[in-house]
Amino acid sequence: MTTHIQRSALLPYPARFLYDLVNDVARYPEFLPWCAAAQVLESSDTHMRASLEIAKGGLSQKFVTRNTLVPGESLTMDLVEGPFSQLHGVWTFKALNDKACKISLDLSFDYSGALVRTTLGPLFNQAANTLVDAFCQRAKQLHG
């Protein structure tokens, strides 16, 4: 059963600033409470391979995504390995003017089995549903 989540927000920050914030994977553990570890495995101007470990209580799972980057405009994530049968997400950053942007996340995922769905499902669903809000708070913290 595939879960599909769409979230967006209008923010008083430039699109490039917000893109850079989302693309700064290594800093996710600083402000995403469910992110126990994050590592950039490969990086170029147009692609990144990154590993995230999500954790709560005694439960943790790691997954790897390949991210296709269009600097200042979009970031597309696709599953490489992890506890999902599929994971695909697209962040878009639409400049409204020099100092405002619409940030959107379109995410779909399914777990690799019933046990993973039962144990990891509630944590990942909560994380996915609050992701845009978490980045909005981080932007406010960093940019004022």
PDB file of C-alpha atoms in Angstrom:
ATOM      1  CA  MET A   1       0.000   0.000   0.000  1.00  0.00           C
ATOM      2  CA  THR A   2       1.716   3.165  -1.225  1.00  0.00           C
ATOM      3  CA  THR A   3       1.519   6.269   0.949  1.00  0.00           C
ATOM      4  CA  HIS A   4       1.475   9.619  -0.848  1.00  0.00           C
ATOM      5  CA  ILE A   5       2.186  12.874   0.992  1.00  0.00           C
ATOM      6  CA  GLN A   6       2.062  16.393  -0.444  1.00  0.00           C
ATOM      7  CA  ARG A   7       3.010  19.422   1.628  1.00  0.00           C
ATOM      8  CA  SER A   8       3.887  23.008   0.744  1.00  0.00           C
ATOM      9  CA  ALA A   9       4.549  26.351   2.396  1.00  0.00           C
ATOM     10  CA  LEU A  10       5.048  29.973   1.380  1.00  0.00           C
ATOM     11  CA  LEU A  11       8.159  31.403   2.996  1.00  0.00           C
ATOM     12  CA  PRO A  12       9.801  34.850   3.111  1.00  0.00           C
ATOM     13  CA  TYR A  13      13.173  33.494   1.978  1.00  0.00           C
ATOM     14  CA  PRO A  14      14.898  33.195  -1.410  1.00  0.00           C
ATOM     15  CA  ALA A  15      14.444  29.912  -3.301  1.00  0.00           C
ATOM     16  CA  ARG A  16      18.202  29.266  -3.408  1.00  0.00           C
ATOM     17  CA  PHE A  17      18.495  29.611   0.379  1.00  0.00           C
ATOM     18  CA  LEU A  18      15.729  27.028   0.907  1.00  0.00           C
ATOM     19  CA  TYR A  19      17.149  24.690  -1.740  1.00  0.00           C
ATOM     20  CA  ASP A  20      20.567  24.847  -0.049  1.00  0.00           C
ATOM     21  CA  LEU A  21      18.930  24.113   3.305  1.00  0.00           C
ATOM     22  CA  VAL A  22      17.185  20.971   2.013  1.00  0.00           C
ATOM     23  CA  ASN A  23      20.289  19.881   0.095  1.00  0.00           C
ATOM     24  CA  ASP A  24      22.506  20.134   3.211  1.00  0.00           C
ATOM     25  CA  VAL A  25      21.842  16.512   4.154  1.00  0.00           C
ATOM     26  CA  ALA A  26      24.806  16.204   6.533  1.00  0.00           C
ATOM     27  CA  ARG A  27      23.194  18.738   8.908  1.00  0.00           C
ATOM     28  CA  TYR A  28      19.809  16.984   9.169  1.00  0.00           C
ATOM     29  CA  PRO A  29      20.601  15.448  12.606  1.00  0.00           C
ATOM     30  CA  GLU A  30      20.986  18.992  13.998  1.00  0.00           C
ATOM     31  CA  PHE A  31      17.288  19.801  13.562  1.00  0.00           C
ATOM     32  CA  LEU A  32      15.314  16.698  12.552  1.00  0.00           C
ATOM     33  CA  PRO A  33      14.622  14.856  15.836  1.00  0.00           C
ATOM     34  CA  TRP A  34      14.039  11.509  14.123  1.00  0.00           C
ATOM     35  CA  CYS A  35      17.295  11.686  12.105  1.00  0.00           C
ATOM     36  CA  ALA A  36      20.010   9.858  14.061  1.00  0.00           C
ATOM     37  CA  ALA A  37      22.650  10.096  11.322  1.00  0.00           C
ATOM     38  CA  ALA A  38      23.114  11.506   7.827  1.00  0.00           C
ATOM     39  CA  GLN A  39      25.986  11.038   5.435  1.00  0.00           C
ATOM     40  CA  VAL A  40      26.706  12.233   1.913  1.00  0.00           C
ATOM     41  CA  LEU A  41      28.196   9.214   0.127  1.00  0.00           C
ATOM     42  CA  GLU A  42      28.757  10.876  -3.273  1.00  0.00           C
ATOM     43  CA  SER A  43      28.178  14.405  -4.485  1.00  0.00           C
ATOM     44  CA  SER A  44      28.382  16.475  -7.678  1.00  0.00           C
ATOM     45  CA  ASP A  45      26.595  19.571  -8.965  1.00  0.00           C
ATOM     46  CA  THR A  46      23.742  17.464 -10.352  1.00  0.00           C
ATOM     47  CA  HIS A  47      23.626  14.309  -8.193  1.00  0.00           C
ATOM     48  CA  MET A  48      24.054  13.153  -4.633  1.00  0.00           C
ATOM     49  CA  ARG A  49      23.896   9.770  -2.973  1.00  0.00           C
ATOM     50  CA  ALA A  50      23.024  10.088   0.708  1.00  0.00           C
ATOM     51  CA  SER A  51      22.386   7.800   3.656  1.00  0.00           C
ATOM     52  CA  LEU A  52      19.924   8.624   6.449  1.00  0.00           C
ATOM     53  CA  GLU A  53      19.309   6.740   9.666  1.00  0.00           C
ATOM     54  CA  ILE A  54      15.919   7.316  11.232  1.00  0.00           C
ATOM     55  CA  ALA A  55      15.440   6.356  14.865  1.00  0.00           C
ATOM     56  CA  LYS A  56      13.060   6.599  17.777  1.00  0.00           C
ATOM     57  CA  GLY A  57      13.321   4.697  21.013  1.00  0.00           C
ATOM     58  CA  GLY A  58      15.183   1.476  20.327  1.00  0.00           C
ATOM     59  CA  LEU A  59      14.138   1.288  16.677  1.00  0.00           C
ATOM     60  CA  SER A  60      16.361   2.505  13.856  1.00  0.00           C
ATOM     61  CA  GLN A  61      16.583   1.971  10.106  1.00  0.00           C
ATOM     62  CA  LYS A  62      18.989   3.234   7.488  1.00  0.00           C
ATOM     63  CA  PHE A  63      18.206   3.992   3.863  1.00  0.00           C
ATOM     64  CA  VAL A  64      20.110   5.389   0.892  1.00  0.00           C
ATOM     65  CA  THR A  65      18.739   7.685  -1.812  1.00  0.00           C
ATOM     66  CA  ARG A  66      20.076   8.972  -5.098  1.00  0.00           C
ATOM     67  CA  ASN A  67      19.192  12.634  -5.421  1.00  0.00           C
ATOM     68  CA  THR A  68      18.992  14.472  -8.732  1.00  0.00           C
ATOM     69  CA  LEU A  69      19.733  18.153  -8.203  1.00  0.00           C
ATOM     70  CA  VAL A  70      18.625  21.234 -10.121  1.00  0.00           C
ATOM     71  CA  PRO A  71      20.240  23.947  -7.961  1.00  0.00           C
ATOM     72  CA  GLY A  72      17.756  26.482  -6.658  1.00  0.00           C
ATOM     73  CA  GLU A  73      14.799  24.710  -8.309  1.00  0.00           C
ATOM     74  CA  SER A  74      14.325  21.059  -7.363  1.00  0.00           C
ATOM     75  CA  LEU A  75      15.701  17.989  -5.663  1.00  0.00           C
ATOM     76  CA  THR A  76      14.406  14.532  -6.665  1.00  0.00           C
ATOM     77  CA  MET A  77      15.032  11.548  -4.370  1.00  0.00           C
ATOM     78  CA  ASP A  78      14.889   7.899  -5.398  1.00  0.00           C
ATOM     79  CA  LEU A  79      15.514   4.834  -3.245  1.00  0.00           C
ATOM     80  CA  VAL A  80      18.810   2.978  -3.693  1.00  0.00           C
ATOM     81  CA  GLU A  81      18.501   0.663  -0.688  1.00  0.00           C
ATOM     82  CA  GLY A  82      16.588   0.439   2.554  1.00  0.00           C
ATOM     83  CA  PRO A  83      13.417  -0.872   4.206  1.00  0.00           C
ATOM     84  CA  PHE A  84      11.126   0.343   1.423  1.00  0.00           C
ATOM     85  CA  SER A  85       9.823  -1.384  -1.672  1.00  0.00           C
ATOM     86  CA  GLN A  86       9.698   2.098  -3.200  1.00  0.00           C
ATOM     87  CA  LEU A  87      10.534   5.651  -2.168  1.00  0.00           C
ATOM     88  CA  HIS A  88      10.315   8.654  -4.476  1.00  0.00           C
ATOM     89  CA  GLY A  89      10.200  12.299  -3.523  1.00  0.00           C
ATOM     90  CA  VAL A  90      10.435  15.682  -5.201  1.00  0.00           C
ATOM     91  CA  TRP A  91      11.201  18.958  -3.463  1.00  0.00           C
ATOM     92  CA  THR A  92      10.443  22.043  -5.571  1.00  0.00           C
ATOM     93  CA  PHE A  93      11.371  25.643  -4.858  1.00  0.00           C
ATOM     94  CA  LYS A  94       9.385  28.234  -6.800  1.00  0.00           C
ATOM     95  CA  ALA A  95      10.632  31.803  -6.450  1.00  0.00           C
ATOM     96  CA  LEU A  96       7.758  34.236  -5.977  1.00  0.00           C
ATOM     97  CA  ASN A  97      10.157  37.194  -5.970  1.00  0.00           C
ATOM     98  CA  ASP A  98      13.730  37.803  -4.761  1.00  0.00           C
ATOM     99  CA  LYS A  99      12.729  37.305  -1.135  1.00  0.00           C
ATOM    100  CA  ALA A 100       9.889  34.778  -1.173  1.00  0.00           C
ATOM    101  CA  CYS A 101       9.420  31.199  -2.275  1.00  0.00           C
ATOM    102  CA  LYS A 102       6.914  28.371  -2.380  1.00  0.00           C
ATOM    103  CA  ILE A 103       8.520  25.166  -1.136  1.00  0.00           C
ATOM    104  CA  SER A 104       6.744  21.875  -1.946  1.00  0.00           C
ATOM    105  CA  LEU A 105       7.347  18.226  -1.153  1.00  0.00           C
ATOM    106  CA  ASP A 106       5.652  15.408  -3.063  1.00  0.00           C
ATOM    107  CA  LEU A 107       6.591  12.073  -1.494  1.00  0.00           C
ATOM    108  CA  SER A 108       5.427   8.507  -2.139  1.00  0.00           C
ATOM    109  CA  PHE A 109       6.671   5.382  -0.414  1.00  0.00           C
ATOM    110  CA  ASP A 110       5.807   1.826   0.506  1.00  0.00           C
ATOM    111  CA  TYR A 111       7.452  -0.540   2.948  1.00  0.00           C
ATOM    112  CA  SER A 112       9.156  -3.790   1.995  1.00  0.00           C
ATOM    113  CA  GLY A 113       6.927  -5.931   4.209  1.00  0.00           C
ATOM    114  CA  ALA A 114       4.308  -6.093   6.946  1.00  0.00           C
ATOM    115  CA  LEU A 115       6.853  -6.209   9.781  1.00  0.00           C
ATOM    116  CA  VAL A 116       8.648  -3.102   8.519  1.00  0.00           C
ATOM    117  CA  ARG A 117       5.298  -1.348   7.954  1.00  0.00           C
ATOM    118  CA  THR A 118       4.227  -2.146  11.529  1.00  0.00           C
ATOM    119  CA  THR A 119       7.484  -1.173  13.232  1.00  0.00           C
ATOM    120  CA  LEU A 120       8.857   1.629  11.046  1.00  0.00           C
ATOM    121  CA  GLY A 121       5.593   2.900   9.572  1.00  0.00           C
ATOM    122  CA  PRO A 122       4.433   5.178  12.394  1.00  0.00           C
ATOM    123  CA  LEU A 123       7.870   6.818  12.740  1.00  0.00           C
ATOM    124  CA  PHE A 124       8.437   7.389   9.023  1.00  0.00           C
ATOM    125  CA  ASN A 125       4.858   8.568   8.445  1.00  0.00           C
ATOM    126  CA  GLN A 126       5.220  11.151  11.231  1.00  0.00           C
ATOM    127  CA  ALA A 127       8.629  12.255   9.931  1.00  0.00           C
ATOM    128  CA  ALA A 128       7.352  12.596   6.360  1.00  0.00           C
ATOM    129  CA  ASN A 129       4.264  14.538   7.438  1.00  0.00           C
ATOM    130  CA  THR A 130       6.289  17.070   9.453  1.00  0.00           C
ATOM    131  CA  LEU A 131       9.251  17.469   7.093  1.00  0.00           C
ATOM    132  CA  VAL A 132       8.179  20.726   5.426  1.00  0.00           C
ATOM    133  CA  ASP A 133       7.373  22.266   8.823  1.00  0.00           C
ATOM    134  CA  ALA A 134      10.778  21.222  10.163  1.00  0.00           C
ATOM    135  CA  PHE A 135      12.561  22.915   7.257  1.00  0.00           C
ATOM    136  CA  CYS A 136      10.412  26.047   7.719  1.00  0.00           C
ATOM    137  CA  GLN A 137      11.485  26.216  11.364  1.00  0.00           C
ATOM    138  CA  ARG A 138      15.128  25.648  10.422  1.00  0.00           C
ATOM    139  CA  ALA A 139      14.968  28.441   7.825  1.00  0.00           C
ATOM    140  CA  LYS A 140      13.534  30.813  10.423  1.00  0.00           C
ATOM    141  CA  GLN A 141      16.250  29.820  12.897  1.00  0.00           C
ATOM    142  CA  LEU A 142      19.073  30.396  10.384  1.00  0.00           C
ATOM    143  CA  HIS A 143      17.722  33.350   8.410  1.00  0.00           C
ATOM    144  CA  GLY A 144      15.675  35.154  11.048  1.00  0.00           C
TER     145      GLY A 144
END
